[in-house]
PDB file of C-alpha atoms in Angstrom:
ATOM      1  CA  MET A   1      74.043 243.394  14.046  1.00 40.00           C
ATOM      2  CA  THR A   2      74.249 241.018  11.727  1.00 43.00           C
ATOM      3  CA  THR A   3      75.764 237.359  11.852  1.00 44.00           C
ATOM      4  CA  SER A   4      78.404 236.595   9.124  1.00 45.00           C
ATOM      5  CA  ASN A   5      78.115 232.841   8.035  1.00 48.00           C
ATOM      6  CA  ASN A   6      81.386 232.707   9.963  1.00 47.00           C
ATOM      7  CA  ASP A   7      78.618 232.992  13.376  1.00 44.00           C
ATOM      8  CA  LYS A   8      75.930 230.715  11.295  1.00 42.00           C
ATOM      9  CA  LYS A   9      78.297 227.847  11.156  1.00 46.00           C
ATOM     10  CA  ALA A  10      79.819 227.714  14.515  1.00 43.00           C
ATOM     11  CA  LEU A  11      76.279 228.237  16.238  1.00 45.00           C
ATOM     12  CA  ASN A  12      74.980 225.287  13.545  1.00 52.00           C
ATOM     13  CA  VAL A  13      72.232 227.152  12.609  1.00 45.00           C
ATOM     14  CA  PRO A  14      69.912 225.262   9.943  1.00 48.00           C
ATOM     15  CA  PRO A  15      68.832 226.979   6.674  1.00 49.00           C
ATOM     16  CA  LEU A  16      65.293 227.187   6.524  1.00 46.00           C
ATOM     17  CA  ARG A  17      63.382 225.250   3.516  1.00 51.00           C
ATOM     18  CA  PHE A  18      59.625 225.972   3.921  1.00 47.00           C
ATOM     19  CA  PRO A  19      57.788 223.158   2.311  1.00 53.00           C
ATOM     20  CA  GLU A  20      55.106 223.177  -0.434  1.00 56.00           C
ATOM     21  CA  PHE A  21      51.498 223.444   2.337  1.00 57.00           C
ATOM     22  CA  LYS A  22      49.071 221.668  -0.533  1.00 62.00           C
ATOM     23  CA  GLY A  23      45.880 219.642   1.134  1.00 68.00           C
ATOM     24  CA  GLU A  24      42.567 221.304   2.053  1.00 85.00           C
ATOM     25  CA  TRP A  25      41.946 223.269   5.644  1.00 92.00           C
ATOM     26  CA  LYS A  26      38.906 222.869   7.607  1.00 94.00           C
ATOM     27  CA  LYS A  27      36.783 224.883   9.610  1.00 96.00           C
ATOM     28  CA  VAL A  28      36.866 222.585  13.276  1.00 97.00           C
ATOM     29  CA  LEU A  29      35.593 223.647  16.396  1.00 98.00           C
ATOM     30  CA  LEU A  30      38.760 223.552  18.984  1.00 98.00           C
ATOM     31  CA  LYS A  31      36.390 220.703  21.389  1.00 98.00           C
ATOM     32  CA  GLU A  32      36.214 218.636  17.977  1.00 98.00           C
ATOM     33  CA  LEU A  33      40.285 218.426  18.355  1.00 98.00           C
ATOM     34  CA  VAL A  34      40.474 217.297  22.409  1.00 98.00           C
ATOM     35  CA  THR A  35      40.711 213.644  24.280  1.00 97.00           C
ATOM     36  CA  SER A  36      37.557 211.644  24.712  1.00 94.00           C
ATOM     37  CA  ASP A  37      38.293 212.080  28.574  1.00 89.00           C
ATOM     38  CA  TYR A  38      35.255 214.005  30.412  1.00 88.00           C
ATOM     39  CA  ARG A  39      38.015 216.638  31.596  1.00 91.00           C
ATOM     40  CA  SER A  40      40.059 217.819  28.446  1.00 97.00           C
ATOM     41  CA  PHE A  41      39.281 221.197  29.349  1.00 97.00           C
ATOM     42  CA  ALA A  42      39.976 221.736  33.065  1.00 97.00           C
ATOM     43  CA  GLY A  43      40.471 225.533  35.105  1.00 95.00           C
ATOM     44  CA  GLY A  44      42.167 226.348  38.313  1.00 92.00           C
ATOM     45  CA  PRO A  45      40.018 225.935  41.476  1.00 90.00           C
ATOM     46  CA  PHE A  46      38.177 228.740  42.991  1.00 79.00           C
ATOM     47  CA  GLY A  47      40.100 230.862  44.913  1.00 72.00           C
ATOM     48  CA  SER A  48      38.990 229.872  48.067  1.00 75.00           C
ATOM     49  CA  ASN A  49      40.575 226.267  47.280  1.00 86.00           C
ATOM     50  CA  LEU A  50      43.827 227.378  46.690  1.00 90.00           C
ATOM     51  CA  LYS A  51      45.078 230.697  48.469  1.00 88.00           C
ATOM     52  CA  THR A  52      48.430 232.229  49.360  1.00 87.00           C
ATOM     53  CA  VAL A  53      48.592 230.381  52.288  1.00 90.00           C
ATOM     54  CA  ASP A  54      48.908 226.972  50.647  1.00 92.00           C
ATOM     55  CA  TYR A  55      52.344 228.747  48.396  1.00 92.00           C
ATOM     56  CA  LYS A  56      55.420 226.387  49.312  1.00 94.00           C
ATOM     57  CA  THR A  57      58.740 226.277  48.565  1.00 93.00           C
ATOM     58  CA  SER A  58      58.810 222.836  47.274  1.00 95.00           C
ATOM     59  CA  GLY A  59      56.198 220.149  46.086  1.00 96.00           C
ATOM     60  CA  VAL A  60      53.922 220.618  42.680  1.00 97.00           C
ATOM     61  CA  PRO A  61      54.288 224.388  40.915  1.00 97.00           C
ATOM     62  CA  ILE A  62      51.618 226.291  40.402  1.00 96.00           C
ATOM     63  CA  ILE A  63      50.666 227.208  37.205  1.00 96.00           C
ATOM     64  CA  GLN A  64      50.094 231.533  37.144  1.00 94.00           C
ATOM     65  CA  LEU A  65      49.422 234.082  34.456  1.00 94.00           C
ATOM     66  CA  SER A  66      53.298 235.045  34.817  1.00 93.00           C
ATOM     67  CA  ASN A  67      54.016 231.861  33.682  1.00 96.00           C
ATOM     68  CA  ILE A  68      51.997 231.901  30.770  1.00 96.00           C
ATOM     69  CA  THR A  69      53.673 232.881  27.816  1.00 94.00           C
ATOM     70  CA  GLU A  70      53.179 232.609  23.601  1.00 94.00           C
ATOM     71  CA  GLY A  71      55.436 229.324  23.765  1.00 92.00           C
ATOM     72  CA  TYR A  72      56.134 227.295  26.630  1.00 93.00           C
ATOM     73  CA  LEU A  73      55.783 227.468  30.571  1.00 95.00           C
ATOM     74  CA  ASP A  74      58.045 229.935  31.897  1.00 94.00           C
ATOM     75  CA  PHE A  75      58.684 230.243  35.295  1.00 93.00           C
ATOM     76  CA  PHE A  76      61.841 231.692  35.472  1.00 89.00           C
ATOM     77  CA  SER A  77      59.926 234.921  36.575  1.00 83.00           C
ATOM     78  CA  ARG A  78      58.153 233.425  39.283  1.00 89.00           C
ATOM     79  CA  LEU A  79      57.876 229.711  40.400  1.00 94.00           C
ATOM     80  CA  VAL A  80      55.343 228.780  43.922  1.00 94.00           C
ATOM     81  CA  PHE A  81      54.780 225.721  44.617  1.00 96.00           C
ATOM     82  CA  ALA A  82      52.029 223.407  46.218  1.00 96.00           C
ATOM     83  CA  SER A  83      52.332 220.559  48.354  1.00 96.00           C
ATOM     84  CA  GLU A  84      51.559 216.977  46.775  1.00 96.00           C
ATOM     85  CA  GLN A  85      48.312 216.560  49.131  1.00 96.00           C
ATOM     86  CA  LYS A  86      47.254 219.930  47.388  1.00 96.00           C
ATOM     87  CA  ALA A  87      47.654 218.844  44.325  1.00 96.00           C
ATOM     88  CA  ASP A  88      46.046 215.322  44.820  1.00 96.00           C
ATOM     89  CA  ASP A  89      43.273 217.155  46.741  1.00 95.00           C
ATOM     90  CA  LEU A  90      42.319 219.286  43.251  1.00 96.00           C
ATOM     91  CA  LYS A  91      43.278 216.959  40.970  1.00 95.00           C
ATOM     92  CA  ALA A  92      40.607 217.751  38.788  1.00 95.00           C
ATOM     93  CA  SER A  93      43.080 221.031  38.075  1.00 96.00           C
ATOM     94  CA  ASN A  94      46.034 219.026  37.461  1.00 97.00           C
ATOM     95  CA  ALA A  95      48.120 219.495  34.174  1.00 97.00           C
ATOM     96  CA  PHE A  96      50.770 217.817  32.527  1.00 97.00           C
ATOM     97  CA  PRO A  97      53.923 217.840  29.922  1.00 97.00           C
ATOM     98  CA  GLY A  98      52.769 218.298  26.887  1.00 96.00           C
ATOM     99  CA  ASP A  99      48.888 220.107  27.776  1.00 98.00           C
ATOM    100  CA  LEU A 100      48.238 223.578  26.529  1.00 98.00           C
ATOM    101  CA  ILE A 101      47.895 226.366  28.676  1.00 98.00           C
ATOM    102  CA  ILE A 102      45.720 228.478  28.445  1.00 98.00           C
ATOM    103  CA  ALA A 103      45.200 231.969  30.156  1.00 97.00           C
ATOM    104  CA  LYS A 104      41.547 233.371  31.044  1.00 95.00           C
ATOM    105  CA  MET A 105      42.761 237.195  31.043  1.00 91.00           C
ATOM    106  CA  MET A 106      45.319 240.194  30.551  1.00 83.00           C
ATOM    107  CA  PRO A 107      45.241 239.050  27.485  1.00 89.00           C
ATOM    108  CA  ALA A 108      42.889 236.378  27.555  1.00 94.00           C
ATOM    109  CA  GLY A 109      43.746 233.195  25.037  1.00 96.00           C
ATOM    110  CA  ARG A 110      47.204 233.338  25.344  1.00 97.00           C
ATOM    111  CA  THR A 111      48.703 229.849  24.243  1.00 97.00           C
ATOM    112  CA  CYS A 112      51.647 228.072  25.425  1.00 97.00           C
ATOM    113  CA  ILE A 113      52.612 224.381  26.140  1.00 97.00           C
ATOM    114  CA  ALA A 114      53.477 222.579  29.756  1.00 97.00           C
ATOM    115  CA  THR A 115      56.841 221.286  29.227  1.00 93.00           C
ATOM    116  CA  SER A 116      58.240 218.189  31.312  1.00 93.00           C
ATOM    117  CA  LEU A 117      60.735 220.536  33.566  1.00 93.00           C
ATOM    118  CA  PHE A 118      57.852 219.104  36.456  1.00 96.00           C
ATOM    119  CA  GLY A 119      56.364 215.867  36.305  1.00 96.00           C
ATOM    120  CA  ARG A 120      52.429 217.730  36.486  1.00 97.00           C
ATOM    121  CA  TYR A 121      51.274 221.332  37.886  1.00 97.00           C
ATOM    122  CA  LEU A 122      48.592 222.781  39.399  1.00 97.00           C
ATOM    123  CA  LEU A 123      46.179 225.026  37.786  1.00 97.00           C
ATOM    124  CA  GLY A 124      45.913 228.148  39.536  1.00 94.00           C
ATOM    125  CA  SER A 125      43.206 230.295  39.279  1.00 91.00           C
ATOM    126  CA  ASP A 126      43.087 232.140  35.996  1.00 93.00           C
ATOM    127  CA  ALA A 127      44.800 229.174  33.113  1.00 96.00           C
ATOM    128  CA  ILE A 128      42.953 226.763  31.695  1.00 97.00           C
ATOM    129  CA  ARG A 129      44.274 222.722  30.095  1.00 98.00           C
ATOM    130  CA  VAL A 130      43.129 221.646  27.402  1.00 98.00           C
ATOM    131  CA  LYS A 131      43.794 218.331  26.686  1.00 98.00           C
ATOM    132  CA  LEU A 132      44.764 217.858  22.937  1.00 98.00           C
ATOM    133  CA  ASP A 133      43.826 214.503  21.072  1.00 98.00           C
ATOM    134  CA  ASN A 134      47.642 214.139  18.802  1.00 97.00           C
ATOM    135  CA  THR A 135      46.124 211.670  16.479  1.00 97.00           C
ATOM    136  CA  VAL A 136      44.186 214.467  14.706  1.00 96.00           C
ATOM    137  CA  CYS A 137      46.015 217.460  15.780  1.00 98.00           C
ATOM    138  CA  ASP A 138      49.486 218.832  16.414  1.00 97.00           C
ATOM    139  CA  THR A 139      50.098 220.357  19.670  1.00 97.00           C
ATOM    140  CA  VAL A 140      52.212 223.101  18.472  1.00 96.00           C
ATOM    141  CA  PHE A 141      50.316 223.681  15.723  1.00 97.00           C
ATOM    142  CA  VAL A 142      47.244 224.191  17.718  1.00 98.00           C
ATOM    143  CA  ARG A 143      49.261 226.346  20.281  1.00 97.00           C
ATOM    144  CA  GLU A 144      50.704 228.677  16.705  1.00 95.00           C
ATOM    145  CA  SER A 145      46.812 228.932  15.696  1.00 97.00           C
ATOM    146  CA  ILE A 146      44.980 230.114  19.441  1.00 97.00           C
ATOM    147  CA  ASN A 147      47.797 232.361  19.522  1.00 96.00           C
ATOM    148  CA  LEU A 148      47.529 234.331  15.833  1.00 95.00           C
ATOM    149  CA  PRO A 149      46.022 237.862  16.140  1.00 95.00           C
ATOM    150  CA  ALA A 150      42.050 236.561  14.185  1.00 96.00           C
ATOM    151  CA  ASN A 151      41.869 234.182  16.802  1.00 97.00           C
ATOM    152  CA  ARG A 152      43.126 235.913  19.521  1.00 95.00           C
ATOM    153  CA  LYS A 153      40.640 239.380  19.095  1.00 95.00           C
ATOM    154  CA  TYR A 154      37.859 236.417  18.493  1.00 95.00           C
ATOM    155  CA  ILE A 155      38.629 235.620  22.449  1.00 96.00           C
ATOM    156  CA  ASP A 156      38.922 238.754  23.968  1.00 93.00           C
ATOM    157  CA  LYS A 157      35.260 240.111  22.045  1.00 93.00           C
ATOM    158  CA  ARG A 158      33.395 236.687  24.612  1.00 94.00           C
ATOM    159  CA  THR A 159      35.409 237.803  27.607  1.00 93.00           C
ATOM    160  CA  ALA A 160      33.375 238.431  30.306  1.00 87.00           C
ATOM    161  CA  GLY A 161      34.087 240.336  33.459  1.00 78.00           C
ATOM    162  CA  SER A 162      32.933 243.309  34.992  1.00 64.00           C
ATOM    163  CA  THR A 163      36.118 244.201  36.683  1.00 73.00           C
ATOM    164  CA  ARG A 164      38.148 242.194  34.823  1.00 81.00           C
ATOM    165  CA  ALA A 165      37.059 240.321  32.077  1.00 86.00           C
ATOM    166  CA  ARG A 166      38.025 237.099  31.630  1.00 91.00           C
ATOM    167  CA  ILE A 167      37.354 233.862  28.945  1.00 95.00           C
ATOM    168  CA  GLY A 168      35.649 230.681  29.456  1.00 94.00           C
ATOM    169  CA  ILE A 169      35.457 227.085  28.529  1.00 96.00           C
ATOM    170  CA  PRO A 170      32.160 226.983  27.204  1.00 96.00           C
ATOM    171  CA  GLU A 171      34.039 230.191  24.680  1.00 96.00           C
ATOM    172  CA  LEU A 172      37.129 228.580  23.944  1.00 97.00           C
ATOM    173  CA  LYS A 173      35.587 225.413  23.516  1.00 97.00           C
ATOM    174  CA  ALA A 174      33.740 226.482  20.566  1.00 97.00           C
ATOM    175  CA  LEU A 175      37.014 228.407  19.342  1.00 97.00           C
ATOM    176  CA  PRO A 176      37.018 227.726  15.428  1.00 97.00           C
ATOM    177  CA  LEU A 177      40.122 226.934  13.953  1.00 97.00           C
ATOM    178  CA  LEU A 178      41.055 226.298  10.602  1.00 95.00           C
ATOM    179  CA  MET A 179      43.476 222.960  10.131  1.00 96.00           C
ATOM    180  CA  PRO A 180      44.681 221.144   7.513  1.00 95.00           C
ATOM    181  CA  SER A 181      45.717 216.603   7.503  1.00 95.00           C
ATOM    182  CA  LEU A 182      47.797 216.044  10.892  1.00 95.00           C
ATOM    183  CA  ASN A 183      50.414 215.576   7.993  1.00 94.00           C
ATOM    184  CA  GLU A 184      50.713 219.054   7.516  1.00 94.00           C
ATOM    185  CA  GLN A 185      50.116 220.695  10.439  1.00 95.00           C
ATOM    186  CA  ILE A 186      53.385 219.107  11.720  1.00 94.00           C
ATOM    187  CA  ARG A 187      55.605 219.693   8.403  1.00 92.00           C
ATOM    188  CA  ILE A 188      54.479 223.861   9.580  1.00 91.00           C
ATOM    189  CA  SER A 189      55.190 223.261  12.885  1.00 90.00           C
ATOM    190  CA  MET A 190      58.889 221.824  12.134  1.00 89.00           C
ATOM    191  CA  VAL A 191      59.276 225.307  10.157  1.00 85.00           C
ATOM    192  CA  MET A 192      57.625 227.298  12.820  1.00 77.00           C
ATOM    193  CA  THR A 193      60.121 225.805  15.495  1.00 76.00           C
ATOM    194  CA  ALA A 194      63.297 226.304  13.439  1.00 67.00           C
ATOM    195  CA  ILE A 195      62.418 229.773  13.268  1.00 61.00           C
ATOM    196  CA  ASP A 196      61.678 230.249  17.041  1.00 61.00           C
ATOM    197  CA  LYS A 197      65.600 228.572  16.919  1.00 58.00           C
ATOM    198  CA  ASN A 198      67.099 230.847  14.607  1.00 53.00           C
ATOM    199  CA  ILE A 199      65.743 233.441  16.466  1.00 53.00           C
ATOM    200  CA  ASP A 200      67.072 232.741  19.442  1.00 54.00           C
ATOM    201  CA  VAL A 201      70.331 231.838  17.803  1.00 47.00           C
ATOM    202  CA  GLN A 202      70.059 235.641  16.535  1.00 52.00           C
ATOM    203  CA  ARG A 203      68.972 237.084  19.922  1.00 55.00           C
ATOM    204  CA  LYS A 204      72.127 235.275  21.792  1.00 53.00           C
ATOM    205  CA  ILE A 205      74.501 236.735  18.935  1.00 56.00           C
ATOM    206  CA  ILE A 206      72.984 240.195  19.680  1.00 61.00           C
ATOM    207  CA  GLU A 207      73.705 239.769  23.887  1.00 53.00           C
TER     208      GLU A 207
END
């Protein structure tokens, strides 16, 4: 199905203009892009600390594998909560809007961003939270970089486990990424965001 110019105008689809990217790109490790907080990397609690009996119908949403996409957290398919008290007890495993969320498995390395749909979140056992330093990197750019096939393959090769292979925080910290200047990252992110919006518009037209 094609989209007419009238359809595009009606839906306010902006024309894409790709900037000319310039400057030097450097290889850095993911651990070099995070805040100075010693909890800049955090994993979900052990299964014994967060059981199904702790699931509630309201409170703080729990980030599970099914919620982690390659864009933003998605709770349409599954949404369970923990009590505020439980989230407080597991404070080290809390996540907040703007944090990077990475799946430990199925497939390992799938990365998204926590939105402001809720004020805070609680990591499930198979989620990792990363707090980026936005004075040196752009969150959308880093998300897109980690989701690149080459980097996902790098992560997949470093998973461990006899039954259900998972990626660990030490391995993620050592993930090498190619990064331009912060201004270039932001410009690239703007283009990627515009592409995503155009894809969403096209999907709506088809539906």
